[in-house]
Structures are given as structure tokens and as C-alpha cells.
Amino acid sequence: MQVNDMLRILNVNPAHLPNAPSSPARAEEAFARVGRTSQPCASCGQPATATRIVDIPDAGPCWIDTCTPHMIASTKTGGTSAPESEVLNTLRGAVRQAGVDAVLLTAPLAEAECTRG
């Protein structure tokens, strides 16, 4: 996935990303960043579970820390559908098979929706 596409999907301003070393992150560095220290997801602010270094045009190497859903959403796949589509379809099928009335939210709620209760 191209860096600009990833930033668009995550809705991230590259100016807000922390600088990173110019070499690719080693597993120890990545674990130290998100495993030992709590970092917020660059997209939603939830605790990050993954991190990567990307070369941002005109900014250089930066860390992009992401929660699991945003890591999945911004990972390149070989298929034509979004990476989470298969998981969502499986979940939808299981809910229907169980006969449960449910709503599956695939995007964060707006503040007004949260206050409605």
C-alpha cells in the first residue's frame, strides 16, 4: 500500500507523526515502542498494538502506531476487497445463524450518536 493511501485510510496528518530512525524497525524496537510503553493509535487514539516506520514524502521516516483494526485496515492485501471484509462476513454469518439481533458497527460513532444512548 502506498504511504499516501495509508495516511488517507487512517485519516492521519503526517505532520503529527513522531520521527523514527531511518533504518527499518527491528522487532525489539517495535516491541519497546508499543509493548512496553503505551502509544496511542495514530488514527483513533486507542492503545496501539502495532507499529511501523514509513518514509513520508517531505517528512522522512516516521512511526505509525496503530490499534489492531487500523493496522488491518492499512495493510496491503492481495485481494480486491478490504482485509476486514472476510472477517466481517464470517461474523455476520455467525450472528445470523445464531438468530441474534445485532448491529455491526464498522466505523467509529460520531459524538452525537454516542450521547443518544
Short mmCIF file of C-alpha atoms in Angstrom, two decimals:
data_model
loop_
_atom_site.label_atom_id
_atom_site.label_comp_id
_atom_site.label_asym_id
_atom_site.label_seq_id
_atom_site.Cartn_x
_atom_site.Cartn_y
_atom_site.Cartn_z
CA MET A 1 0.00 0.00 0.00
CA GLN A 2 1.30 3.45 -0.88
CA VAL A 3 2.10 5.77 2.04
CA ASN A 4 -0.40 8.40 0.88
CA ASP A 5 -3.15 5.76 0.66
CA MET A 6 -2.34 4.55 4.18
CA LEU A 7 -2.43 8.09 5.56
CA ARG A 8 -5.76 8.70 3.82
CA ILE A 9 -7.28 5.47 5.18
CA LEU A 10 -6.08 6.29 8.69
CA ASN A 11 -7.04 9.98 8.31
CA VAL A 12 -3.64 10.97 9.67
CA ASN A 13 -1.84 14.26 9.23
CA PRO A 14 1.81 13.31 8.63
CA ALA A 15 2.95 16.43 10.49
CA HIS A 16 1.62 14.84 13.70
CA LEU A 17 3.61 11.61 13.36
CA PRO A 18 6.72 11.14 15.53
CA ASN A 19 10.10 10.94 13.82
CA ALA A 20 11.61 7.47 13.52
CA PRO A 21 15.07 6.06 12.84
CA SER A 22 15.97 5.89 9.15
CA SER A 23 16.52 2.13 9.23
CA PRO A 24 13.63 -0.38 9.29
CA ALA A 25 12.36 -1.09 12.80
CA ARG A 26 13.69 -4.23 14.40
CA ALA A 27 11.29 -6.38 16.39
CA GLU A 28 12.92 -5.26 19.65
CA GLU A 29 12.38 -1.59 18.79
CA ALA A 30 8.77 -2.14 17.77
CA PHE A 31 8.04 -4.14 20.94
CA ALA A 32 9.69 -1.47 23.09
CA ARG A 33 7.56 1.17 21.39
CA VAL A 34 4.11 -0.45 21.69
CA GLY A 35 4.68 -3.41 24.01
CA ARG A 36 6.41 -1.76 26.93
CA THR A 37 5.12 1.78 26.55
CA SER A 38 1.56 2.70 25.78
CA GLN A 39 1.34 4.58 22.48
CA PRO A 40 -1.94 5.88 21.08
CA CYS A 41 -3.18 4.73 17.68
CA ALA A 42 -2.34 7.45 15.16
CA SER A 43 -5.89 7.21 13.82
CA CYS A 44 -8.23 6.80 16.80
CA GLY A 45 -6.15 7.27 19.96
CA GLN A 46 -6.87 3.80 21.38
CA PRO A 47 -3.81 1.87 22.66
CA ALA A 48 -1.61 0.82 19.76
CA THR A 49 -0.86 -2.87 19.21
CA ALA A 50 1.33 -2.47 16.14
CA THR A 51 3.86 -0.01 14.80
CA ARG A 52 5.84 0.51 11.64
CA ILE A 53 8.24 3.00 10.15
CA VAL A 54 7.19 4.63 6.89
CA ASP A 55 9.03 7.15 4.76
CA ILE A 56 6.73 10.16 4.49
CA PRO A 57 7.39 12.41 1.48
CA ASP A 58 8.92 15.72 2.63
CA ALA A 59 8.99 14.50 6.28
CA GLY A 60 11.28 11.46 6.27
CA PRO A 61 10.86 8.31 8.36
CA CYS A 62 8.03 8.39 10.90
CA TRP A 63 6.43 5.93 13.30
CA ILE A 64 2.83 4.95 12.59
CA ASP A 65 1.38 3.31 15.70
CA THR A 66 -1.99 1.62 15.18
CA CYS A 67 -4.59 -0.36 17.07
CA THR A 68 -5.43 -3.76 15.58
CA PRO A 69 -8.43 -2.64 13.47
CA HIS A 70 -6.48 0.27 11.99
CA MET A 71 -3.43 -1.91 11.40
CA ILE A 72 -5.63 -4.34 9.45
CA ALA A 73 -7.34 -1.54 7.53
CA SER A 74 -3.99 -0.10 6.45
CA THR A 75 -2.27 -3.37 5.48
CA LYS A 76 -1.89 -4.29 1.83
CA THR A 77 -3.69 -7.44 0.75
CA GLY A 78 -3.67 -9.42 -2.46
CA GLY A 79 -7.46 -9.38 -2.76
CA THR A 80 -9.65 -6.67 -4.16
CA SER A 81 -11.75 -6.27 -1.02
CA ALA A 82 -10.72 -4.63 2.23
CA PRO A 83 -8.80 -7.01 4.54
CA GLU A 84 -11.51 -6.96 7.17
CA SER A 85 -14.30 -7.89 4.70
CA GLU A 86 -13.83 -11.63 5.07
CA VAL A 87 -13.80 -11.40 8.87
CA LEU A 88 -16.90 -9.18 8.90
CA ASN A 89 -18.73 -11.53 6.53
CA THR A 90 -17.89 -14.51 8.75
CA LEU A 91 -19.05 -12.64 11.86
CA ARG A 92 -22.24 -11.52 10.13
CA GLY A 93 -22.97 -15.12 9.10
CA ALA A 94 -22.39 -16.45 12.63
CA VAL A 95 -24.70 -13.82 14.13
CA ARG A 96 -27.44 -14.63 11.61
CA GLN A 97 -27.04 -18.37 12.18
CA ALA A 98 -27.36 -17.84 15.94
CA GLY A 99 -30.56 -15.88 15.37
CA VAL A 100 -29.26 -12.89 17.30
CA ASP A 101 -30.44 -9.36 16.57
CA ALA A 102 -27.27 -7.32 16.32
CA VAL A 103 -25.81 -4.22 14.75
CA LEU A 104 -22.27 -4.38 13.47
CA LEU A 105 -20.51 -1.02 13.54
CA THR A 106 -17.65 -0.75 11.09
CA ALA A 107 -16.78 2.88 11.78
CA PRO A 108 -16.43 4.89 14.98
CA LEU A 109 -19.60 6.52 16.24
CA ALA A 110 -19.89 10.27 16.00
CA GLU A 111 -20.16 12.10 19.31
CA ALA A 112 -23.87 12.78 18.75
CA GLU A 113 -24.51 9.06 18.24
CA CYS A 114 -22.71 8.24 21.49
CA THR A 115 -24.82 10.65 23.52
CA ARG A 116 -28.11 9.30 22.17
CA GLY A 117 -27.75 6.19 24.31
#
